[in-house]
Amino acid sequence: MQQTLKDLFPPQNTFDIHHYFDWAATTPPDADILRESLELTLHAYGNPSSIHQAGSQARALLEKAREACAHVLGVPQNQLYFTSGGTESDHIPLLSMLTRQNRTNMRILISALEHPALREQCAVLERAGVHIDTVLPDKNGFITPEAVTEKLTADTVYVSVMAVNNETGCIQPIYKIADALSQATAGKRRPHFHVDCVQAAGKIPLALAHTGIDSAAFSAHKLCGPRGIGLLYLAKPLTPFLTGGGQEQNIRSGTENLFGAISFARCLERYWIALEETADENGARNRFAQQTVWTDEFVQRIAAMDGAALVPAARLTDSGRFSPWVVQAAFKNIPGNVMVRALDAKGFAISTGSACSAKKQSRPILAAMQISRDMQDTAVRFSFGTHTTQDDMQALLQAVQDISRTFSR
C-alpha cells in the first residue's frame, strides 16, 4: 500500500522546540496565526485580481494585510509589495538595473557579507558582463560608510549592504551608509541603496523610512510565519525586469499568496510590536532587552571555555553592535559539521552558517573577514528566538561544554 504524506510525517512533534537554536535559518511557525489565516482564505478563495464579489473579498483582505504591514513598518501602504520571499525581494531591485537604457558601463556595488540570494545573483550578472564591485568588511565584520564611498564610481547605479549579518550577527551601520551615499553624490545621480532586512525584522529596531534607503527585503519565515511569502519595500516605484500579469502594482507579477500575506501581517504585528514594547509597570525588560542580557552571559560563558573563540572576537567586548539573536563561535579541533552532528545527537539544533550554503564547504563571509581557515572550519552559529528561555540557553551551554571536553581528551 502506498504511503501518504501523513504516514511519513505523523502529526506529533518529536523535536523539542526548546532545544532549537537555528532561528536564523527558519523559525517555528506560529500555529495559531497560520490556522486563523488559513481559515480566512478558505472562505476568501477568489483571485484578488478578479472583479466579481469573490475576487473583491480576496482583494479587500490582501489590502488589509498590506495596510497592517505598513502600519508596523511605519511606511505608506503603496510602498510595500508582497513577494515569494526574501530572495525575490532582493532580486527585484537588483534586476531592475537591467532595464536601464545605458548599461554599458553600469556598475553594481555589494558588500562581501551579503546573503547568497544577492551574492550568487551578482555572480550570474558578472558572467553576463555586468561590472560587480565588492566592499570588504573590517576584521570584525563591519562595513564602514567610508569603505562604501571609496568604492563608488560615476557608473555605480546600485549599492547593497545587509542590515544584520546572518552568520556573525553584526549590525551594519545602514543609516550612516545611506547618509554617506547621499553626501558623496550630492548634486549627482545617487545610486539605488538596497538593504536586506531579513535577519533584522522583528529582531532589532528598524527605521525603514530613513532618507536614502531605497528598498528593503523581508521574509515571513524568519518571523514565525510561513515560507514562500516576503515583502519588498520601495521608496519609489521601479521598472521590473520580470513582467507578467501586472499584480502588485506591476512590480511583482503572479497571483498573490493571500494566505501568506495575511500570515505575514499577523506575525509582524505580534513579533515586531512585541520587540518594541517598553518595560511594563513592574519594570520587566522587553523581549529585546531580556535577550540581550541572556546573550551577553552566553557569550561570556562561551569565551571562558577552553579552546573556544568568538567569531569575531569583538563580540565579547562590543556587544551593542551585534544582534542578541545570533552568536558565532569556533571550537578548536572540532570541525563545525561535527559539532552540529554531536549537538543534534543530544537533541540540540544549530548550524554552521547560512542554511542556503549548508552543503558547501566554503565560508565566504568569514573569508572576507580574513578569519583563518582553521577557524572557518570549526565555526558554528547559535541563533535564538522569541521562544528561547534562559534555561534553554543554559542547557545548550552545558551540552557544548560536554562535547568540547570529550574532544579535548
CSV table of C-alpha atoms in Angstrom, one decimal:
chain,number,residue,atom,x,y,z
A,1,MET,CA,0.0,0.0,0.0
A,2,GLN,CA,1.4,3.4,-1.0
A,3,GLN,CA,2.4,5.7,1.9
A,4,THR,CA,0.8,9.1,2.1
A,5,LEU,CA,2.4,12.3,3.4
A,6,LYS,CA,0.5,11.9,6.6
A,7,ASP,CA,2.1,8.5,7.1
A,8,LEU,CA,5.6,9.9,6.5
A,9,PHE,CA,5.1,12.8,8.8
A,10,PRO,CA,2.9,12.0,11.8
A,11,PRO,CA,1.2,15.0,13.5
A,12,GLN,CA,3.0,14.7,16.8
A,13,ASN,CA,6.1,16.9,17.2
A,14,THR,CA,9.0,14.7,18.0
A,15,PHE,CA,11.5,17.5,18.4
A,16,ASP,CA,11.7,19.7,21.5
A,17,ILE,CA,11.3,23.4,20.3
A,18,HIS,CA,13.2,24.5,23.4
A,19,HIS,CA,16.3,22.8,22.0
A,20,TYR,CA,16.0,24.6,18.7
A,21,PHE,CA,18.8,27.1,18.2
A,22,ASP,CA,18.7,27.6,14.4
A,23,TRP,CA,16.2,30.5,14.3
A,24,ALA,CA,18.4,32.4,11.8
A,25,ALA,CA,17.7,29.6,9.3
A,26,THR,CA,14.0,29.5,9.9
A,27,THR,CA,11.6,29.9,12.8
A,28,PRO,CA,9.0,27.6,14.3
A,29,PRO,CA,5.7,28.7,12.8
A,30,ASP,CA,3.0,30.4,14.9
A,31,ALA,CA,0.4,27.7,14.7
A,32,ASP,CA,-2.5,30.0,15.8
A,33,ILE,CA,-1.7,32.6,13.2
A,34,LEU,CA,-1.3,30.1,10.4
A,35,ARG,CA,-4.6,28.4,11.3
A,36,GLU,CA,-6.5,31.6,11.5
A,37,SER,CA,-5.0,32.9,8.2
A,38,LEU,CA,-5.8,29.6,6.5
A,39,GLU,CA,-9.4,29.7,7.8
A,40,LEU,CA,-9.8,33.2,6.3
A,41,THR,CA,-8.5,32.2,2.9
A,42,LEU,CA,-10.6,29.0,2.8
A,43,HIS,CA,-13.6,31.4,2.6
A,44,ALA,CA,-11.9,34.1,0.6
A,45,TYR,CA,-10.7,31.8,-2.2
A,46,GLY,CA,-11.2,34.2,-5.1
A,47,ASN,CA,-8.4,35.6,-7.2
A,48,PRO,CA,-7.7,39.2,-5.9
A,49,SER,CA,-7.5,40.4,-9.5
A,50,SER,CA,-11.0,39.2,-10.4
A,51,ILE,CA,-13.7,41.8,-10.4
A,52,HIS,CA,-16.5,39.6,-9.1
A,53,GLN,CA,-17.5,39.6,-5.4
A,54,ALA,CA,-15.3,36.6,-4.6
A,55,GLY,CA,-12.3,38.4,-6.1
A,56,SER,CA,-13.2,41.7,-4.3
A,57,GLN,CA,-13.4,39.9,-1.0
A,58,ALA,CA,-9.9,38.5,-1.5
A,59,ARG,CA,-8.6,41.8,-2.7
A,60,ALA,CA,-10.0,43.5,0.5
A,61,LEU,CA,-8.2,41.0,2.7
A,62,LEU,CA,-5.0,41.4,0.7
A,63,GLU,CA,-5.1,45.2,1.1
A,64,LYS,CA,-5.9,44.9,4.8
A,65,ALA,CA,-2.8,42.8,5.2
A,66,ARG,CA,-0.7,45.3,3.4
A,67,GLU,CA,-2.2,48.1,5.5
A,68,ALA,CA,-1.3,46.2,8.7
A,69,CYS,CA,2.3,45.7,7.4
A,70,ALA,CA,2.6,49.3,6.5
A,71,HIS,CA,1.4,50.4,10.0
A,72,VAL,CA,4.0,48.2,11.7
A,73,LEU,CA,6.9,49.2,9.4
A,74,GLY,CA,6.0,52.9,9.5
A,75,VAL,CA,5.8,53.4,5.7
A,76,PRO,CA,3.0,54.2,3.3
A,77,GLN,CA,0.9,51.3,2.2
A,78,ASN,CA,1.7,51.9,-1.5
A,79,GLN,CA,5.4,51.3,-0.9
A,80,LEU,CA,5.0,47.7,0.1
A,81,TYR,CA,4.8,44.7,-2.3
A,82,PHE,CA,4.2,41.1,-1.5
A,83,THR,CA,6.7,38.7,-3.0
A,84,SER,CA,7.6,35.0,-2.7
A,85,GLY,CA,10.2,35.6,0.0
A,86,GLY,CA,13.5,37.4,0.9
A,87,THR,CA,15.3,36.1,-2.2
A,88,GLU,CA,12.8,37.6,-4.6
A,89,SER,CA,12.6,40.8,-2.6
A,90,ASP,CA,16.4,41.0,-3.0
A,91,HIS,CA,16.3,40.2,-6.7
A,92,ILE,CA,13.6,42.6,-7.9
A,93,PRO,CA,15.5,45.9,-7.2
A,94,LEU,CA,18.8,44.3,-8.3
A,95,LEU,CA,17.5,43.0,-11.7
A,96,SER,CA,15.6,46.2,-12.3
A,97,MET,CA,19.0,47.7,-13.1
A,98,LEU,CA,19.0,45.7,-16.3
A,99,THR,CA,16.1,47.8,-17.6
A,100,ARG,CA,18.2,50.9,-17.7
A,101,GLN,CA,18.9,52.3,-21.2
A,102,ASN,CA,22.6,52.8,-20.7
A,103,ARG,CA,24.1,49.5,-19.3
A,104,THR,CA,27.4,49.5,-21.0
A,105,ASN,CA,29.5,50.8,-18.1
A,106,MET,CA,27.0,50.2,-15.3
A,107,ARG,CA,28.5,49.0,-12.0
A,108,ILE,CA,26.8,47.3,-9.1
A,109,LEU,CA,28.4,47.5,-5.6
A,110,ILE,CA,27.6,45.0,-2.9
A,111,SER,CA,29.2,44.1,0.4
A,112,ALA,CA,31.2,40.9,0.7
A,113,LEU,CA,28.8,39.9,3.5
A,114,GLU,CA,25.6,39.6,1.5
A,115,HIS,CA,23.4,36.6,1.6
A,116,PRO,CA,23.8,34.1,-1.3
A,117,ALA,CA,20.5,35.4,-2.6
A,118,LEU,CA,22.4,38.6,-3.7
A,119,ARG,CA,25.9,37.3,-3.9
A,120,GLU,CA,25.2,34.4,-6.2
A,121,GLN,CA,22.8,36.5,-8.4
A,122,CYS,CA,25.5,39.1,-8.8
A,123,ALA,CA,27.9,36.4,-9.9
A,124,VAL,CA,25.5,35.5,-12.6
A,125,LEU,CA,25.2,39.1,-13.7
A,126,GLU,CA,29.0,39.4,-13.7
A,127,ARG,CA,29.3,36.4,-16.1
A,128,ALA,CA,26.8,38.2,-18.3
A,129,GLY,CA,29.0,41.3,-18.5
A,130,VAL,CA,27.8,43.5,-15.6
A,131,HIS,CA,30.6,45.1,-13.6
A,132,ILE,CA,30.3,43.9,-9.9
A,133,ASP,CA,32.4,45.7,-7.2
A,134,THR,CA,32.7,44.3,-3.7
A,135,VAL,CA,33.1,46.2,-0.4
A,136,LEU,CA,35.2,44.3,2.1
A,137,PRO,CA,34.4,44.4,5.9
A,138,ASP,CA,36.9,45.2,8.6
A,139,LYS,CA,38.3,42.3,10.7
A,140,ASN,CA,35.2,42.4,12.9
A,141,GLY,CA,32.8,42.0,10.1
A,142,PHE,CA,31.5,45.6,9.7
A,143,ILE,CA,31.1,47.6,6.5
A,144,THR,CA,32.0,51.2,7.2
A,145,PRO,CA,30.5,54.1,5.3
A,146,GLU,CA,34.0,55.1,4.2
A,147,ALA,CA,34.6,51.7,2.7
A,148,VAL,CA,31.4,52.0,0.6
A,149,THR,CA,32.0,55.6,-0.7
A,150,GLU,CA,35.6,54.7,-1.6
A,151,LYS,CA,34.3,52.1,-4.0
A,152,LEU,CA,31.8,54.4,-5.7
A,153,THR,CA,32.4,55.4,-9.3
A,154,ALA,CA,30.4,57.6,-11.6
A,155,ASP,CA,28.9,54.5,-13.1
A,156,THR,CA,27.8,52.9,-9.8
A,157,VAL,CA,24.0,52.5,-10.0
A,158,TYR,CA,23.2,50.2,-7.2
A,159,VAL,CA,24.6,49.5,-3.7
A,160,SER,CA,23.6,46.7,-1.3
A,161,VAL,CA,24.5,46.3,2.4
A,162,MET,CA,22.5,43.9,4.6
A,163,ALA,CA,21.2,45.2,8.0
A,164,VAL,CA,22.2,42.2,10.1
A,165,ASN,CA,24.6,39.6,9.0
A,166,ASN,CA,23.1,36.1,9.2
A,167,GLU,CA,26.3,34.4,10.4
A,168,THR,CA,28.0,36.8,12.7
A,169,GLY,CA,25.1,38.9,13.9
A,170,CYS,CA,26.9,42.2,13.0
A,171,ILE,CA,24.5,45.1,12.9
A,172,GLN,CA,25.7,47.2,9.9
A,173,PRO,CA,25.5,51.0,10.0
A,174,ILE,CA,22.9,51.2,7.2
A,175,TYR,CA,21.7,54.7,8.1
A,176,LYS,CA,25.2,56.1,8.2
A,177,ILE,CA,25.9,54.4,4.9
A,178,ALA,CA,22.7,55.9,3.4
A,179,ASP,CA,23.7,59.3,4.6
A,180,ALA,CA,27.3,58.9,3.2
A,181,LEU,CA,26.0,57.8,-0.2
A,182,SER,CA,23.8,61.0,-0.3
A,183,GLN,CA,26.7,63.2,0.7
A,184,ALA,CA,29.2,61.6,-1.7
A,185,THR,CA,26.8,62.0,-4.6
A,186,ALA,CA,25.4,65.4,-3.8
A,187,GLY,CA,24.4,67.2,-7.0
A,188,LYS,CA,24.8,64.0,-9.0
A,189,ARG,CA,22.8,60.8,-9.6
A,190,ARG,CA,22.7,58.8,-6.3
A,191,PRO,CA,22.9,55.0,-6.7
A,192,HIS,CA,19.9,52.9,-5.5
A,193,PHE,CA,20.6,51.7,-2.0
A,194,HIS,CA,19.1,48.3,-1.1
A,195,VAL,CA,19.1,46.8,2.4
A,196,ASP,CA,18.4,43.1,3.1
A,197,CYS,CA,16.4,43.2,6.4
A,198,VAL,CA,15.6,39.5,6.6
A,199,GLN,CA,17.7,39.0,9.8
A,200,ALA,CA,16.7,42.4,11.2
A,201,ALA,CA,12.9,42.4,11.1
A,202,GLY,CA,11.4,41.7,14.5
A,203,LYS,CA,14.9,41.3,15.9
A,204,ILE,CA,16.3,44.8,16.2
A,205,PRO,CA,14.7,48.3,15.9
A,206,LEU,CA,14.5,49.5,12.3
A,207,ALA,CA,13.8,52.9,10.8
A,208,LEU,CA,12.7,51.8,7.3
A,209,ALA,CA,11.7,55.3,6.1
A,210,HIS,CA,15.2,56.7,6.7
A,211,THR,CA,16.1,59.0,3.8
A,212,GLY,CA,18.4,57.3,1.4
A,213,ILE,CA,17.1,53.7,1.9
A,214,ASP,CA,15.5,53.0,-1.5
A,215,SER,CA,14.5,49.4,-1.0
A,216,ALA,CA,14.5,46.6,1.6
A,217,ALA,CA,13.7,42.9,1.7
A,218,PHE,CA,11.8,40.9,4.3
A,219,SER,CA,10.8,37.2,4.8
A,220,ALA,CA,7.9,35.8,6.8
A,221,HIS,CA,9.5,32.5,7.9
A,222,LYS,CA,12.1,34.4,9.9
A,223,LEU,CA,9.2,35.8,12.0
A,224,CYS,CA,7.3,32.6,12.8
A,225,GLY,CA,5.3,33.0,9.6
A,226,PRO,CA,5.0,30.6,6.6
A,227,ARG,CA,7.7,30.0,3.9
A,228,GLY,CA,7.1,31.4,0.5
A,229,ILE,CA,6.0,34.9,1.4
A,230,GLY,CA,8.1,38.0,1.6
A,231,LEU,CA,7.8,41.8,1.5
A,232,LEU,CA,9.6,44.4,-0.6
A,233,TYR,CA,9.8,48.0,0.4
A,234,LEU,CA,10.3,50.5,-2.4
A,235,ALA,CA,10.6,54.2,-1.6
A,236,LYS,CA,9.8,54.9,-5.3
A,237,PRO,CA,8.4,52.6,-8.0
A,238,LEU,CA,10.9,51.0,-10.4
A,239,THR,CA,10.7,49.2,-13.7
A,240,PRO,CA,10.8,45.4,-13.0
A,241,PHE,CA,13.0,43.2,-15.2
A,242,LEU,CA,10.5,40.3,-14.9
A,243,THR,CA,6.9,41.1,-16.0
A,244,GLY,CA,3.6,39.3,-16.4
A,245,GLY,CA,0.0,39.9,-15.2
A,246,GLY,CA,0.8,43.2,-13.5
A,247,GLN,CA,-0.1,42.3,-10.0
A,248,GLU,CA,1.4,44.2,-7.0
A,249,GLN,CA,1.3,47.5,-8.9
A,250,ASN,CA,3.2,45.8,-11.8
A,251,ILE,CA,6.3,45.3,-9.6
A,252,ARG,CA,5.8,41.6,-8.9
A,253,SER,CA,3.5,39.7,-11.3
A,254,GLY,CA,1.9,36.5,-10.3
A,255,THR,CA,-1.3,35.6,-8.4
A,256,GLU,CA,-1.0,36.8,-4.9
A,257,ASN,CA,-0.4,34.5,-2.0
A,258,LEU,CA,-3.3,35.7,0.2
A,259,PHE,CA,-2.7,33.2,3.0
A,260,GLY,CA,0.9,34.2,3.1
A,261,ALA,CA,0.1,37.9,3.1
A,262,ILE,CA,-2.3,37.6,6.0
A,263,SER,CA,0.0,35.4,8.0
A,264,PHE,CA,2.9,37.8,7.4
A,265,ALA,CA,0.9,40.8,8.6
A,266,ARG,CA,-0.2,39.0,11.7
A,267,CYS,CA,3.4,37.9,12.5
A,268,LEU,CA,4.7,41.4,12.0
A,269,GLU,CA,2.0,42.7,14.4
A,270,ARG,CA,2.7,40.1,17.0
A,271,TYR,CA,6.5,39.8,16.9
A,272,TRP,CA,7.7,43.2,15.7
A,273,ILE,CA,5.5,45.2,18.0
A,274,ALA,CA,6.4,42.9,21.0
A,275,LEU,CA,10.1,43.7,20.3
A,276,GLU,CA,9.5,47.4,20.6
A,277,GLU,CA,7.2,47.4,23.6
A,278,THR,CA,8.6,49.2,26.6
A,279,ALA,CA,9.1,47.7,30.0
A,280,ASP,CA,5.9,47.0,31.9
A,281,GLU,CA,4.8,48.7,35.1
A,282,ASN,CA,6.8,46.2,37.2
A,283,GLY,CA,10.0,47.1,35.4
A,284,ALA,CA,10.3,43.9,33.5
A,285,ARG,CA,12.5,44.2,30.4
A,286,ASN,CA,11.1,44.0,27.0
A,287,ARG,CA,12.0,40.9,24.9
A,288,PHE,CA,14.9,42.6,23.1
A,289,ALA,CA,16.5,43.8,26.3
A,290,GLN,CA,15.9,40.5,28.0
A,291,GLN,CA,17.5,38.6,25.2
A,292,THR,CA,20.5,41.0,25.2
A,293,VAL,CA,21.2,40.2,28.8
A,294,TRP,CA,20.9,36.5,28.3
A,295,THR,CA,23.1,36.5,25.1
A,296,ASP,CA,25.8,38.6,26.8
A,297,GLU,CA,26.0,36.0,29.5
A,298,PHE,CA,26.0,33.2,26.9
A,299,VAL,CA,28.9,35.0,25.0
A,300,GLN,CA,30.9,35.3,28.2
A,301,ARG,CA,30.4,31.6,29.1
A,302,ILE,CA,31.5,30.5,25.6
A,303,ALA,CA,34.6,32.8,25.7
A,304,ALA,CA,35.6,31.1,29.0
A,305,MET,CA,35.6,27.6,27.6
A,306,ASP,CA,39.0,26.0,26.8
A,307,GLY,CA,39.6,26.1,23.0
A,308,ALA,CA,36.6,28.3,22.2
A,309,ALA,CA,36.8,31.6,20.4
A,310,LEU,CA,34.1,34.0,19.4
A,311,VAL,CA,33.8,35.0,15.8
A,312,PRO,CA,34.5,37.8,15.5
A,313,ALA,CA,36.5,38.5,18.8
A,314,ALA,CA,34.8,41.9,19.2
A,315,ARG,CA,31.6,40.0,20.0
A,316,LEU,CA,32.8,39.8,23.6
A,317,THR,CA,33.7,43.5,24.2
A,318,ASP,CA,31.4,45.4,21.8
A,319,SER,CA,28.1,43.6,22.2
A,320,GLY,CA,26.0,46.6,21.4
A,321,ARG,CA,27.0,46.4,17.7
A,322,PHE,CA,25.7,42.8,17.4
A,323,SER,CA,22.3,41.3,17.3
A,324,PRO,CA,21.5,39.5,20.5
A,325,TRP,CA,19.8,36.7,18.4
A,326,VAL,CA,22.9,35.4,16.6
A,327,VAL,CA,26.2,34.2,18.1
A,328,GLN,CA,29.1,32.6,16.2
A,329,ALA,CA,31.9,30.7,17.8
A,330,ALA,CA,34.7,28.3,16.9
A,331,PHE,CA,35.9,25.3,18.9
A,332,LYS,CA,39.5,24.2,18.4
A,333,ASN,CA,39.9,20.8,16.8
A,334,ILE,CA,36.2,20.3,16.4
A,335,PRO,CA,35.0,20.7,12.8
A,336,GLY,CA,31.8,22.7,12.6
A,337,ASN,CA,29.8,19.9,11.0
A,338,VAL,CA,31.0,17.6,13.7
A,339,MET,CA,29.8,19.9,16.4
A,340,VAL,CA,26.4,20.3,14.6
A,341,ARG,CA,26.0,16.5,14.5
A,342,ALA,CA,27.2,16.0,18.1
A,343,LEU,CA,24.7,18.5,19.4
A,344,ASP,CA,22.0,17.1,17.1
A,345,ALA,CA,22.5,13.7,18.8
A,346,LYS,CA,21.8,15.4,22.1
A,347,GLY,CA,18.7,17.0,20.7
A,348,PHE,CA,20.1,20.5,20.0
A,349,ALA,CA,19.7,22.1,16.6
A,350,ILE,CA,22.4,24.6,15.5
A,351,SER,CA,24.1,25.2,12.2
A,352,THR,CA,27.5,26.1,10.6
A,353,GLY,CA,26.1,29.2,8.9
A,354,SER,CA,23.5,30.1,6.3
A,355,ALA,CA,21.1,27.2,5.6
A,356,CYS,CA,21.3,28.2,1.9
A,357,SER,CA,25.0,27.2,1.9
A,358,ALA,CA,24.9,24.4,4.4
A,359,LYS,CA,26.1,21.8,1.9
A,360,LYS,CA,29.0,23.9,0.8
A,361,GLN,CA,32.5,23.8,2.4
A,362,SER,CA,33.4,27.4,1.8
A,363,ARG,CA,32.7,30.2,4.3
A,364,PRO,CA,32.9,33.3,2.1
A,365,ILE,CA,31.7,35.7,4.8
A,366,LEU,CA,34.4,34.5,7.2
A,367,ALA,CA,37.0,34.5,4.4
A,368,ALA,CA,36.1,38.2,3.6
A,369,MET,CA,36.8,39.0,7.3
A,370,GLN,CA,40.2,37.3,6.9
A,371,ILE,CA,39.3,34.7,9.5
A,372,SER,CA,41.9,31.8,9.5
A,373,ARG,CA,41.0,28.7,7.6
A,374,ASP,CA,41.1,26.6,10.8
A,375,MET,CA,38.6,28.9,12.5
A,376,GLN,CA,36.4,28.9,9.4
A,377,ASP,CA,36.3,25.1,9.5
A,378,THR,CA,35.4,25.0,13.2
A,379,ALA,CA,32.9,27.9,13.5
A,380,VAL,CA,29.2,27.2,14.2
A,381,ARG,CA,26.2,29.5,14.6
A,382,PHE,CA,23.8,29.6,17.6
A,383,SER,CA,20.7,31.6,16.9
A,384,PHE,CA,17.8,32.3,19.3
A,385,GLY,CA,14.2,33.4,19.0
A,386,THR,CA,11.1,34.5,20.9
A,387,HIS,CA,10.5,31.1,22.5
A,388,THR,CA,14.1,30.8,23.7
A,389,THR,CA,14.5,31.0,27.5
A,390,GLN,CA,17.5,31.5,29.7
A,391,ASP,CA,17.1,27.8,30.9
A,392,ASP,CA,17.2,26.7,27.3
A,393,MET,CA,20.5,28.6,26.7
A,394,GLN,CA,22.0,27.2,29.9
A,395,ALA,CA,21.2,23.7,28.7
A,396,LEU,CA,22.8,24.4,25.3
A,397,LEU,CA,25.9,25.7,27.1
A,398,GLN,CA,26.2,22.6,29.1
A,399,ALA,CA,25.9,20.4,26.0
A,400,VAL,CA,28.6,22.4,24.2
A,401,GLN,CA,30.8,22.1,27.2
A,402,ASP,CA,30.4,18.4,27.4
A,403,ILE,CA,31.2,17.9,23.7
A,404,SER,CA,34.2,20.2,24.0
A,405,ARG,CA,35.6,18.2,26.9
A,406,THR,CA,35.1,14.9,25.1
A,407,PHE,CA,37.1,16.1,22.1
A,408,SER,CA,39.9,17.6,24.3
A,409,ARG,CA,40.7,14.3,26.0
